Amino acid sequence: MNHIKLLFFATIRDRAGVRSMEMDIPADMTIAGLKEKLSVDYPNLKESMRSVLMTINREYAFDEAVVPANAEIGMFPPVSGG
Amino acid sequence: MTASELPTIYSITESEIDLNDLLEKITLTSTGAAAIFTGMVRGVTTRGDAHETEYLEYESYVPMAEAKMKQVADEIRERWPVIEGIAVVQRIGKLYPKTPTVLIACTAAHRDTGVFDAARYGIDRLKEIVPVWKKEIGPNGQEWVEGDYIPKPGE
């Protein structure tokens, strides 16, 4: 198992109800797998999973990427700065 | 001067954006032009969905945002090698109408060097890839503003 930290922002944080959480995931889990797991474990987040942007260690990450040990995973909607 | 020695400022801040201070920092003895874009909180919107805004509340994934702002500056230098100094600053927190929220400034020796395009590219790119979000609070409640850009691998 890999230990990871999740950081939630904006709408995703509102739905999660927390700013961050830590969890253990299988060592070969991909971003797609992680999204699936979160949809099941946290039904509030299910709707967000279609449009969420995911990052691994502060770089944008996509469905097929494998989540490394001790990863910092960011989860947020498309950005709206400026 | 190599690119790494040229002044490049990128930051997320909760403080007021100080244009004069930033401009001084990105002005070299060879600088003769600066293109500055700044965005502010619009209290009254008439284009599209007309509405009023009491204030905006900005938040950011700060370490990633600052890294992506540096990336935007690097992309500017790659496209416009004549650019001398670059400042990219995003203010976060609770910001009221007429308050500057973001500033992109690029300097160059002359105005006809692409310096206007460089600043334009900087603000457009910031709005695509820098992780900052704003919640809009108005007379009818509050709502997160969501962008529509989906970054591609390598961005």
Short mmCIF file of C-alpha atoms in Angstrom, two decimals:
data_model
loop_
_atom_site.label_atom_id
_atom_site.label_comp_id
_atom_site.label_asym_id
_atom_site.label_seq_id
_atom_site.Cartn_x
_atom_site.Cartn_y
_atom_site.Cartn_z
CA MET A 1 0.00 0.00 0.00
CA ASN A 2 1.04 3.59 -0.65
CA HIS A 3 0.33 6.40 1.77
CA ILE A 4 -0.90 9.57 0.04
CA LYS A 5 -2.21 13.00 0.99
CA LEU A 6 -5.17 14.59 -0.78
CA LEU A 7 -5.72 18.36 -0.93
CA PHE A 8 -9.14 19.71 -1.94
CA PHE A 9 -9.87 23.18 -3.28
CA ALA A 10 -12.91 25.34 -4.14
CA THR A 11 -16.04 23.35 -5.03
CA ILE A 12 -14.32 20.04 -4.34
CA ARG A 13 -13.40 21.14 -0.82
CA ASP A 14 -16.97 22.30 -0.18
CA ARG A 15 -18.31 18.90 -1.23
CA ALA A 16 -15.64 16.95 0.65
CA GLY A 17 -16.24 19.03 3.78
CA VAL A 18 -12.51 18.97 4.59
CA ARG A 19 -9.39 20.66 3.20
CA SER A 20 -7.28 17.53 3.14
CA MET A 21 -7.15 13.85 4.05
CA GLU A 22 -4.61 11.08 4.10
CA MET A 23 -5.19 7.51 2.96
CA ASP A 24 -3.50 4.29 1.93
CA ILE A 25 -4.04 3.04 -1.61
CA PRO A 26 -2.76 0.01 -3.59
CA ALA A 27 0.73 0.61 -5.00
CA ASP A 28 -0.40 0.30 -8.63
CA MET A 29 -3.46 2.55 -8.37
CA THR A 30 -3.89 5.06 -11.20
CA ILE A 31 -5.53 8.49 -11.10
CA ALA A 32 -8.62 6.89 -12.73
CA GLY A 33 -8.63 4.23 -10.01
CA LEU A 34 -8.29 6.83 -7.28
CA LYS A 35 -11.22 8.83 -8.67
CA GLU A 36 -13.30 5.64 -8.75
CA LYS A 37 -12.36 4.83 -5.15
CA LEU A 38 -13.25 8.35 -3.99
CA SER A 39 -16.63 8.19 -5.79
CA VAL A 40 -17.46 5.01 -3.90
CA ASP A 41 -16.07 6.01 -0.51
CA TYR A 42 -17.37 9.60 -0.59
CA PRO A 43 -20.65 9.76 -2.53
CA ASN A 44 -20.69 13.57 -2.18
CA LEU A 45 -17.68 13.68 -4.47
CA LYS A 46 -19.09 11.41 -7.15
CA GLU A 47 -20.58 14.18 -9.27
CA SER A 48 -17.33 16.18 -9.12
CA MET A 49 -15.22 13.34 -10.49
CA ARG A 50 -16.24 13.95 -14.11
CA SER A 51 -14.78 17.46 -14.30
CA VAL A 52 -12.18 17.45 -11.52
CA LEU A 53 -8.58 18.37 -12.33
CA MET A 54 -6.05 16.15 -10.58
CA THR A 55 -2.42 16.86 -9.75
CA ILE A 56 0.42 14.64 -8.54
CA ASN A 57 3.12 16.50 -6.62
CA ARG A 58 1.94 19.86 -8.04
CA GLU A 59 1.87 18.82 -11.71
CA TYR A 60 -1.30 18.11 -13.68
CA ALA A 61 -1.95 14.37 -13.87
CA PHE A 62 -4.22 12.30 -16.08
CA ASP A 63 -6.25 9.10 -15.77
CA GLU A 64 -3.53 6.62 -16.73
CA ALA A 65 -0.86 8.01 -14.37
CA VAL A 66 0.12 5.73 -11.48
CA VAL A 67 0.02 7.45 -8.08
CA PRO A 68 3.46 7.21 -6.43
CA ALA A 69 4.13 6.60 -2.73
CA ASN A 70 3.84 9.69 -0.51
CA ALA A 71 2.20 11.62 -3.33
CA GLU A 72 0.56 14.98 -2.69
CA ILE A 73 -2.63 14.82 -4.76
CA GLY A 74 -4.46 18.06 -5.54
CA MET A 75 -8.12 17.98 -6.61
CA PHE A 76 -9.96 21.02 -7.93
CA PRO A 77 -12.27 22.42 -10.61
CA PRO A 78 -10.95 24.24 -13.71
CA VAL A 79 -9.11 27.31 -12.46
CA SER A 80 -10.68 30.79 -12.34
CA GLY A 81 -7.91 33.16 -11.24
CA GLY A 82 -7.10 36.57 -12.59
CA MET B 1 22.55 38.69 -19.30
CA THR B 2 21.20 35.15 -19.38
CA ALA B 3 17.52 34.42 -18.75
CA SER B 4 18.25 33.18 -15.24
CA GLU B 5 19.79 36.54 -14.32
CA LEU B 6 16.89 38.60 -15.65
CA PRO B 7 14.41 39.70 -12.98
CA THR B 8 11.42 37.36 -12.75
CA ILE B 9 8.89 37.85 -9.96
CA TYR B 10 6.04 35.43 -9.35
CA SER B 11 3.94 35.35 -6.24
CA ILE B 12 0.59 34.73 -4.61
CA THR B 13 -0.02 37.40 -2.00
CA GLU B 14 -2.64 38.57 0.46
CA SER B 15 -1.18 42.08 0.38
CA GLU B 16 -2.01 45.01 -1.85
CA ILE B 17 -0.30 44.81 -5.25
CA ASP B 18 2.36 47.55 -5.40
CA LEU B 19 2.83 48.42 -9.06
CA ASN B 20 5.60 50.95 -8.53
CA ASP B 21 7.65 48.53 -6.47
CA LEU B 22 7.20 45.72 -9.02
CA LEU B 23 8.00 48.01 -11.94
CA GLU B 24 11.20 49.17 -10.30
CA LYS B 25 12.27 45.55 -9.76
CA ILE B 26 11.80 44.58 -13.43
CA THR B 27 13.34 47.70 -14.95
CA LEU B 28 16.95 47.36 -16.15
CA THR B 29 19.20 50.17 -17.35
CA SER B 30 18.47 48.89 -20.88
CA THR B 31 14.67 48.96 -20.37
CA GLY B 32 12.62 51.49 -22.29
CA ALA B 33 9.14 49.95 -22.25
CA ALA B 34 6.81 48.10 -19.95
CA ALA B 35 3.46 46.54 -20.81
CA ILE B 36 1.30 46.11 -17.73
CA PHE B 37 -1.97 44.27 -17.44
CA THR B 38 -3.92 44.43 -14.24
CA GLY B 39 -7.35 43.01 -13.54
CA MET B 40 -9.66 44.27 -10.82
CA VAL B 41 -12.91 43.21 -9.17
CA ARG B 42 -15.81 44.37 -11.34
CA GLY B 43 -18.73 45.55 -9.21
CA VAL B 44 -21.23 45.79 -12.05
CA THR B 45 -21.24 43.33 -14.95
CA THR B 46 -23.26 44.25 -18.04
CA ARG B 47 -21.84 41.83 -20.62
CA GLY B 48 -23.56 38.44 -20.78
CA ASP B 49 -25.23 37.50 -17.51
CA ALA B 50 -25.71 41.01 -16.06
CA HIS B 51 -25.21 41.09 -12.29
CA GLU B 52 -23.65 42.91 -9.37
CA THR B 53 -20.78 41.73 -7.21
CA GLU B 54 -20.30 42.62 -3.54
CA TYR B 55 -16.89 40.99 -3.29
CA LEU B 56 -14.82 38.06 -4.53
CA GLU B 57 -13.09 35.57 -2.30
CA TYR B 58 -9.96 34.10 -3.88
CA GLU B 59 -8.11 30.99 -2.82
CA SER B 60 -5.09 29.21 -4.22
CA TYR B 61 -3.04 26.03 -4.07
CA VAL B 62 -0.12 28.33 -3.30
CA PRO B 63 3.05 26.25 -3.89
CA MET B 64 1.69 24.83 -7.15
CA ALA B 65 0.35 28.24 -8.23
CA GLU B 66 3.75 29.88 -7.76
CA ALA B 67 5.44 27.06 -9.69
CA LYS B 68 2.93 27.48 -12.54
CA MET B 69 3.45 31.26 -12.54
CA LYS B 70 7.16 30.63 -12.99
CA GLN B 71 6.26 28.28 -15.85
CA VAL B 72 4.18 31.06 -17.47
CA ALA B 73 7.18 33.41 -17.17
CA ASP B 74 9.45 30.74 -18.71
CA GLU B 75 6.99 30.31 -21.60
CA ILE B 76 7.00 34.09 -22.17
CA ARG B 77 10.81 34.12 -22.34
CA GLU B 78 10.81 31.20 -24.76
CA ARG B 79 8.38 32.99 -27.11
CA TRP B 80 9.73 36.55 -26.71
CA PRO B 81 13.46 36.28 -25.93
CA VAL B 82 13.73 40.10 -25.96
CA ILE B 83 11.68 40.41 -22.76
CA GLU B 84 13.82 41.75 -19.92
CA GLY B 85 11.82 41.62 -16.67
CA ILE B 86 8.61 39.78 -15.84
CA ALA B 87 6.29 40.16 -12.85
CA VAL B 88 3.29 37.87 -12.30
CA VAL B 89 1.35 38.53 -9.09
CA GLN B 90 -2.04 37.23 -7.97
CA ARG B 91 -3.68 38.62 -4.87
CA ILE B 92 -5.95 36.29 -2.87
CA GLY B 93 -8.40 36.70 0.00
CA LYS B 94 -11.53 38.82 0.16
CA LEU B 95 -11.37 41.53 -2.52
CA TYR B 96 -13.90 44.29 -3.16
CA PRO B 97 -14.91 46.08 -6.38
CA LYS B 98 -12.24 48.33 -7.94
CA THR B 99 -9.44 46.43 -6.16
CA PRO B 100 -6.62 45.14 -8.40
CA THR B 101 -6.47 41.33 -8.11
CA VAL B 102 -3.79 40.35 -10.60
CA LEU B 103 -0.87 41.98 -12.34
CA ILE B 104 1.30 40.89 -15.25
CA ALA B 105 4.09 43.19 -16.33
CA CYS B 106 6.76 42.63 -18.97
CA THR B 107 9.61 44.98 -19.79
CA ALA B 108 11.76 45.32 -22.90
CA ALA B 109 14.14 47.79 -24.53
CA HIS B 110 11.44 49.13 -26.90
CA ARG B 111 7.67 48.97 -27.26
CA ASP B 112 7.70 47.33 -30.71
CA THR B 113 9.39 44.15 -29.48
CA GLY B 114 6.30 42.09 -28.70
CA VAL B 115 6.11 43.32 -25.13
CA PHE B 116 2.33 43.94 -25.36
CA ASP B 117 1.76 40.42 -26.73
CA ALA B 118 3.96 38.96 -24.00
CA ALA B 119 1.86 40.53 -21.24
CA ARG B 120 -1.34 39.42 -22.98
CA TYR B 121 0.00 35.87 -23.22
CA GLY B 122 0.88 35.98 -19.53
CA ILE B 123 -2.61 36.84 -18.30
CA ASP B 124 -4.27 34.39 -20.71
CA ARG B 125 -1.98 31.58 -19.59
CA LEU B 126 -2.40 32.40 -15.90
CA LYS B 127 -6.14 32.01 -16.35
CA GLU B 128 -5.58 28.58 -17.91
CA ILE B 129 -3.08 26.80 -15.68
CA VAL B 130 -2.44 28.65 -12.39
CA PRO B 131 -4.50 27.03 -9.59
CA VAL B 132 -6.48 29.95 -8.20
CA TRP B 133 -10.28 30.08 -7.78
CA LYS B 134 -12.73 32.79 -6.87
CA LYS B 135 -16.09 32.69 -5.20
CA GLU B 136 -18.42 35.51 -6.14
CA ILE B 137 -20.63 37.01 -3.43
CA GLY B 138 -23.53 39.14 -4.64
CA PRO B 139 -26.98 40.32 -3.57
CA ASN B 140 -28.45 36.93 -4.47
CA GLY B 141 -25.97 34.68 -2.71
CA GLN B 142 -22.61 33.17 -3.48
CA GLU B 143 -21.23 31.03 -6.26
CA TRP B 144 -17.85 29.59 -7.22
CA VAL B 145 -16.62 30.81 -10.58
CA GLU B 146 -15.32 27.87 -12.60
CA GLY B 147 -13.01 28.12 -15.56
CA ASP B 148 -13.30 25.98 -18.67
CA TYR B 149 -9.70 25.15 -19.55
CA ILE B 150 -8.56 21.55 -19.19
CA PRO B 151 -4.74 21.38 -19.03
CA LYS B 152 -2.99 18.95 -21.32
CA PRO B 153 -0.17 16.56 -20.38
CA GLY B 154 3.02 18.56 -19.88
CA GLU B 155 1.21 21.74 -18.87
#
